[in-house]
mmCIF file with all atom_site columns, C-alpha atoms in Angstrom:
data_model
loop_
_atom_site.group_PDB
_atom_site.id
_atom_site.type_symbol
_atom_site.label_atom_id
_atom_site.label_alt_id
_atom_site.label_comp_id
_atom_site.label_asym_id
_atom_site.label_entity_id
_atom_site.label_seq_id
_atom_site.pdbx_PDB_ins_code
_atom_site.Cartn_x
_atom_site.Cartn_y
_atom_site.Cartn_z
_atom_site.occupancy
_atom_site.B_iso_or_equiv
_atom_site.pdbx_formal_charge
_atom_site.auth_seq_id
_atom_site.auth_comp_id
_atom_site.auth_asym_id
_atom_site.auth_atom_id
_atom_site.pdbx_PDB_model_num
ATOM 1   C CA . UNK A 1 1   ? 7.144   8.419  -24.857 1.00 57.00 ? 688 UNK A CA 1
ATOM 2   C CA . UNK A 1 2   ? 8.295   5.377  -23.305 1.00 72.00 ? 689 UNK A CA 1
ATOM 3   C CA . UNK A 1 3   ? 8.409   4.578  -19.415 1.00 77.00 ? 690 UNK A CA 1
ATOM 4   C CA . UNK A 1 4   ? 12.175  4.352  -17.743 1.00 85.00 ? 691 UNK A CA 1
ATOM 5   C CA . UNK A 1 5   ? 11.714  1.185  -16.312 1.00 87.00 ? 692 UNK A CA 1
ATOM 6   C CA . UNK A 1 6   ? 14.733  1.634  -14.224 1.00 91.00 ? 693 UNK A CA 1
ATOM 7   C CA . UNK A 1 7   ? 13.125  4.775  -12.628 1.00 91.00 ? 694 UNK A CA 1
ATOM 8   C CA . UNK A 1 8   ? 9.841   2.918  -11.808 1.00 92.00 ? 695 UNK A CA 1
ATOM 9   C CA . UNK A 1 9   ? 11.269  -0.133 -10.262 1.00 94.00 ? 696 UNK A CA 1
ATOM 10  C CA . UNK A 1 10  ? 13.516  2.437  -7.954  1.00 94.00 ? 697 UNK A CA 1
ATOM 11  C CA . UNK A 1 11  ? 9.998   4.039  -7.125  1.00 93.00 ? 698 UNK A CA 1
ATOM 12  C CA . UNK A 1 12  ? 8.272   0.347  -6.351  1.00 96.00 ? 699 UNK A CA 1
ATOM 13  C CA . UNK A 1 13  ? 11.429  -0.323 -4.450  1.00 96.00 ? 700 UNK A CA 1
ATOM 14  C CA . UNK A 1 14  ? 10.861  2.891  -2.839  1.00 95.00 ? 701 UNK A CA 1
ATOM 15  C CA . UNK A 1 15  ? 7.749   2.837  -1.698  1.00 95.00 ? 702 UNK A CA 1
ATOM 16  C CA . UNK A 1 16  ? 7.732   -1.081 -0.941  1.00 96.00 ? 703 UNK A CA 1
ATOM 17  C CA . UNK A 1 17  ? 10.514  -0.308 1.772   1.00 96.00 ? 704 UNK A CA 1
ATOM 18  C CA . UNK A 1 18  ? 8.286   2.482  2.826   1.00 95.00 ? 705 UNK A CA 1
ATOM 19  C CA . UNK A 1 19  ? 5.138   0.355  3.600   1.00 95.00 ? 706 UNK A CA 1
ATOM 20  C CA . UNK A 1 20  ? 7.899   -2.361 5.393   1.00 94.00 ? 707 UNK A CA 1
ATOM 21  C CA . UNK A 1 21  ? 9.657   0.146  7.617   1.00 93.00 ? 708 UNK A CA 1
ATOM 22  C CA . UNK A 1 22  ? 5.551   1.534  8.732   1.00 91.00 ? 709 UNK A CA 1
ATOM 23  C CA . UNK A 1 23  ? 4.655   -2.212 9.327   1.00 90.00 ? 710 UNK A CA 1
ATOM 24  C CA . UNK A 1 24  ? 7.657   -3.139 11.561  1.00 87.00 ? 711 UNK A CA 1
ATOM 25  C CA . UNK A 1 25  ? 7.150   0.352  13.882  1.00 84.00 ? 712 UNK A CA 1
ATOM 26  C CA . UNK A 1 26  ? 3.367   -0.144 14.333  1.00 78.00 ? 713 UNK A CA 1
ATOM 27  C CA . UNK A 1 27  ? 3.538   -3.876 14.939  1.00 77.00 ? 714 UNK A CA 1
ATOM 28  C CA . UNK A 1 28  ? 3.551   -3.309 18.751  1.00 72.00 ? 715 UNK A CA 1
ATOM 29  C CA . UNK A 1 29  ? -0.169  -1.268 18.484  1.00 67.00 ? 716 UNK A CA 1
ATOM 30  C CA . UNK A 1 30  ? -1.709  -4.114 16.852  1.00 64.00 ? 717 UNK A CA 1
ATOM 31  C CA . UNK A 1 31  ? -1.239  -6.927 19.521  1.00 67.00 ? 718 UNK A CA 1
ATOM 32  C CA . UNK A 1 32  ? -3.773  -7.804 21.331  1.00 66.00 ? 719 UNK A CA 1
ATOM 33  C CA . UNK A 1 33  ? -5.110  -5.538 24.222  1.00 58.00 ? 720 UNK A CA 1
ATOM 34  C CA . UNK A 1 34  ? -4.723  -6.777 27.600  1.00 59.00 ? 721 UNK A CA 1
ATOM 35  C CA . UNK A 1 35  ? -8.253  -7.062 29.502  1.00 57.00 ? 722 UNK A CA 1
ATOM 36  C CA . UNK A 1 36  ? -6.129  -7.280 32.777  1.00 57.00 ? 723 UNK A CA 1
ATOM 37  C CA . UNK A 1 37  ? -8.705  -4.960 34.881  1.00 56.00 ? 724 UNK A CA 1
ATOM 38  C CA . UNK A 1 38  ? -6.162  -4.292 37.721  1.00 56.00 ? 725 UNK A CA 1
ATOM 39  C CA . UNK A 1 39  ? -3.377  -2.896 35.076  1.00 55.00 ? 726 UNK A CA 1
ATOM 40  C CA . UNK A 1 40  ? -5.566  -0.600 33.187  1.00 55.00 ? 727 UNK A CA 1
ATOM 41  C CA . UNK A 1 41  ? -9.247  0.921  33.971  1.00 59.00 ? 728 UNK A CA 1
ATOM 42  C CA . UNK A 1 42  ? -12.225 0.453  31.638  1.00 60.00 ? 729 UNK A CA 1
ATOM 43  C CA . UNK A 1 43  ? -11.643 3.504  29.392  1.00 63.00 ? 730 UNK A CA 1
ATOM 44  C CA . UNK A 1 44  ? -8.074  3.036  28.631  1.00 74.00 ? 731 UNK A CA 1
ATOM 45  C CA . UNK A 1 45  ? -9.307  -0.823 27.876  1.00 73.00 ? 732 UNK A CA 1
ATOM 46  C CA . UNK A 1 46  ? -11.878 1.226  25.252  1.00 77.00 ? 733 UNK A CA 1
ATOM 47  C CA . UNK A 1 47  ? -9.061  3.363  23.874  1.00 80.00 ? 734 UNK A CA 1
ATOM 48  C CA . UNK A 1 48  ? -6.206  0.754  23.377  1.00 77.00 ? 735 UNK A CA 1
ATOM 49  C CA . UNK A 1 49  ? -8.585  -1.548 21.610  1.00 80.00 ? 736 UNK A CA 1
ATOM 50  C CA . UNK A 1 50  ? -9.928  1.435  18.869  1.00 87.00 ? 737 UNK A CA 1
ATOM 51  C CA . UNK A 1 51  ? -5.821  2.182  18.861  1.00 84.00 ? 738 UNK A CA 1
ATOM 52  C CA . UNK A 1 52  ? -5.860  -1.221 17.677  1.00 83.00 ? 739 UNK A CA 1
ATOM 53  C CA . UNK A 1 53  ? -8.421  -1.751 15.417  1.00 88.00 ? 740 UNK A CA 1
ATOM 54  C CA . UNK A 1 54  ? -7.076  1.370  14.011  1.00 89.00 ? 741 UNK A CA 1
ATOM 55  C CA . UNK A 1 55  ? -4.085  -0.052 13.693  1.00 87.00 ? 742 UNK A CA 1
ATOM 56  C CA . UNK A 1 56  ? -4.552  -3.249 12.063  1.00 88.00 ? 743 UNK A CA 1
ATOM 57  C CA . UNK A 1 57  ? -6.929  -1.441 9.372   1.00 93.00 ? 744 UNK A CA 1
ATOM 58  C CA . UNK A 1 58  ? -3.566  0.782  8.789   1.00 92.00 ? 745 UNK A CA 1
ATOM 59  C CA . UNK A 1 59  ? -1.786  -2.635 8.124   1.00 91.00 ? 746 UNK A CA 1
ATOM 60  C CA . UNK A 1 60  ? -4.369  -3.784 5.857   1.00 95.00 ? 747 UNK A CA 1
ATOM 61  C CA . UNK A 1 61  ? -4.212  -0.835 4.002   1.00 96.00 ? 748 UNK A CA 1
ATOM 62  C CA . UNK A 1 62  ? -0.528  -1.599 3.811   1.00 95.00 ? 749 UNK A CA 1
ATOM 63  C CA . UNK A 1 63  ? -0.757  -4.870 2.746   1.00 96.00 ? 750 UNK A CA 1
ATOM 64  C CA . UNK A 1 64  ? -3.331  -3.853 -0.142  1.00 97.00 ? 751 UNK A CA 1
ATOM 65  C CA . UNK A 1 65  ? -0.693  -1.210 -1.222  1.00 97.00 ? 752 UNK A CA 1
ATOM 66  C CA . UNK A 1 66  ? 1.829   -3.879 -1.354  1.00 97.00 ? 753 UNK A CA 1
ATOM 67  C CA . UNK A 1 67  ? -0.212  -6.256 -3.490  1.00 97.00 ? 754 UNK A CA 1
ATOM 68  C CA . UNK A 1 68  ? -0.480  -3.275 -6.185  1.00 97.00 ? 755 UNK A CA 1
ATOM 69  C CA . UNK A 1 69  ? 2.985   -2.656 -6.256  1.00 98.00 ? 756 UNK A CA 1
ATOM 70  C CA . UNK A 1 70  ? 3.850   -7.170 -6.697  1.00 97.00 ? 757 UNK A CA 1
ATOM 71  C CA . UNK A 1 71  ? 1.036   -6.543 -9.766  1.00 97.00 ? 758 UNK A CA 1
ATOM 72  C CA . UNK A 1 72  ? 2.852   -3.244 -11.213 1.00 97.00 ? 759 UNK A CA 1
ATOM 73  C CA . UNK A 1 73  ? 5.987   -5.213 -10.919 1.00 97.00 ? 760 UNK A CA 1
ATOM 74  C CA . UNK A 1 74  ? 4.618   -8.053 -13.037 1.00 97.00 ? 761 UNK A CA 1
ATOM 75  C CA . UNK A 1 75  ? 3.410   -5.682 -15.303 1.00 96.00 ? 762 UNK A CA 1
ATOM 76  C CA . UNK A 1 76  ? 7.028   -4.268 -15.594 1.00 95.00 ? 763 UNK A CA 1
ATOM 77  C CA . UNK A 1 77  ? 8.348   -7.890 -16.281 1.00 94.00 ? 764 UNK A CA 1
ATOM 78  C CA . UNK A 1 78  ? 5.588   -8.476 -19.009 1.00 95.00 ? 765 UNK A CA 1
ATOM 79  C CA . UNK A 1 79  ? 6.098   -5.508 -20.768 1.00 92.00 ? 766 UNK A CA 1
ATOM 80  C CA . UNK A 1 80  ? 2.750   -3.695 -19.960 1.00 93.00 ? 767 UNK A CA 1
ATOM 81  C CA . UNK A 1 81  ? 3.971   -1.219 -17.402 1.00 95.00 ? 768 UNK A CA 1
ATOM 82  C CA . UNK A 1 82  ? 3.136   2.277  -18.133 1.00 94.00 ? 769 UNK A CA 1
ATOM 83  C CA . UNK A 1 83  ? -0.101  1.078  -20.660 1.00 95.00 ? 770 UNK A CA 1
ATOM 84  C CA . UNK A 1 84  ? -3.617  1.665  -19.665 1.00 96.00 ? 771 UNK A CA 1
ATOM 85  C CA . UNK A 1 85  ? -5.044  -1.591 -18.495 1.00 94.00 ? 772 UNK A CA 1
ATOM 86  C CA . UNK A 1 86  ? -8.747  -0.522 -20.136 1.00 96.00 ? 773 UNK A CA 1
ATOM 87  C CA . UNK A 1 87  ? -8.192  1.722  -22.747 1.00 96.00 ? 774 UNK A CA 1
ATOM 88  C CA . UNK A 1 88  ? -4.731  0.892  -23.907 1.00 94.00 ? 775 UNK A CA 1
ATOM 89  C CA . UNK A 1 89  ? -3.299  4.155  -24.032 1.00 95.00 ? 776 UNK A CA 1
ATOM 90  C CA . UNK A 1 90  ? 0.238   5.111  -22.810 1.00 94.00 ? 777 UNK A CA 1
ATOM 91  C CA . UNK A 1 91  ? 0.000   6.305  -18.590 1.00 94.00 ? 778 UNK A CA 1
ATOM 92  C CA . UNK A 1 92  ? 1.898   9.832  -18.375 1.00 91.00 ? 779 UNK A CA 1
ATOM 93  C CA . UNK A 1 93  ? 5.066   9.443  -16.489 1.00 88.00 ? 780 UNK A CA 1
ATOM 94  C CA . UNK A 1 94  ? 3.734   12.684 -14.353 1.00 90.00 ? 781 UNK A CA 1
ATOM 95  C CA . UNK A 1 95  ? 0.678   9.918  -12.938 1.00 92.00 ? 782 UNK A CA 1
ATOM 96  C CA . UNK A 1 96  ? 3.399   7.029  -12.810 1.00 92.00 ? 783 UNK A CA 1
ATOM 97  C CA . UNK A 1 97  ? 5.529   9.706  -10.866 1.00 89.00 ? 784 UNK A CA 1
ATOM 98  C CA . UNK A 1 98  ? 2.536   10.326 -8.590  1.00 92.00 ? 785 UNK A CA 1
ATOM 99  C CA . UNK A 1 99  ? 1.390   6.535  -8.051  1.00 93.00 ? 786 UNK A CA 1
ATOM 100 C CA . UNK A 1 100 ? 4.059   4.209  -9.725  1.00 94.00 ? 787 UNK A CA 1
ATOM 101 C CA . UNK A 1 101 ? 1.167   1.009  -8.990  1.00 95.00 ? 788 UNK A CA 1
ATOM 102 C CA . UNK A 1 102 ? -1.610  2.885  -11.490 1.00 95.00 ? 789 UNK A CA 1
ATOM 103 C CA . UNK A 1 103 ? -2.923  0.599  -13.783 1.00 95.00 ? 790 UNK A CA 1
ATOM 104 C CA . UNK A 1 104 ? -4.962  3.124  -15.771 1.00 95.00 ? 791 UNK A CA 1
ATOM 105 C CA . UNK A 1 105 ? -4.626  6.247  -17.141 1.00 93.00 ? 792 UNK A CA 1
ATOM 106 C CA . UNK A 1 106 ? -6.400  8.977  -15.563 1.00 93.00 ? 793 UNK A CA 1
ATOM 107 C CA . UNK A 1 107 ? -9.395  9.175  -17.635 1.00 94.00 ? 794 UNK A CA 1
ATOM 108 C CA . UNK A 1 108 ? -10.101 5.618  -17.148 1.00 95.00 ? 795 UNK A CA 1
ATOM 109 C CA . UNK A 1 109 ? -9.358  5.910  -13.625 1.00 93.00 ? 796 UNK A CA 1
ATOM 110 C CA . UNK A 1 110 ? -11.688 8.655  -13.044 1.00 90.00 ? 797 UNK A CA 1
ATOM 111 C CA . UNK A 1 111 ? -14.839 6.629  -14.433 1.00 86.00 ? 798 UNK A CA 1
#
């Protein structure tokens, strides 16, 4: 079996426009929080500031994500797409399907 390259950069693609289009709409909640205490009480000052902490961990996690798919897209232009980074072996297209970044094939992965 040999990977469709084709399909797996339309799945990078994919899922890097994804990640983009998440970033842009949540770039408001991770501003900073206003400590103005005449525009917003104590509490809501609490809850805005875990909305953004939240918020800027969701981006990191984002960012992360996007790093795996730049690697599984230099793996595509090297010719090692699709092959176990540890053991070698060929990665099923039904795990590339799943998570087009994976850089090892399920048994590996689950060690």
């Amino acid at each position: 079996m040999t990977v469709d390259t084709e399909k797996a950069r339309a799945r990078l693609d994919a899922r890097r426009a994804e990640l983009e289009a998440q970033s842009d709409l949540a770039t408001e909640s991770r501003r900073p929080v206003e400590l103005d205490q005449q525009s917003v009480g104590r509490l809501s000052r609490m809850d805005a500031m875990q909305q953004q902490a939240m918020a800027q961990a969701a981006e990191r996690s984002r960012r992360r994500e996007l790093t795996r798919i730049e690697l599984a897209e230099r793996r595509l232009r090297e010719g090692d797409y699709g092959w176990c980074a540890e053991c070698g072996e060929e990665i099923p297209d039904g795990r590339l399907a799943i998570d087009p970044m994976a850089e090892k094939c399920v048994h590996c992965a689950g060690r």
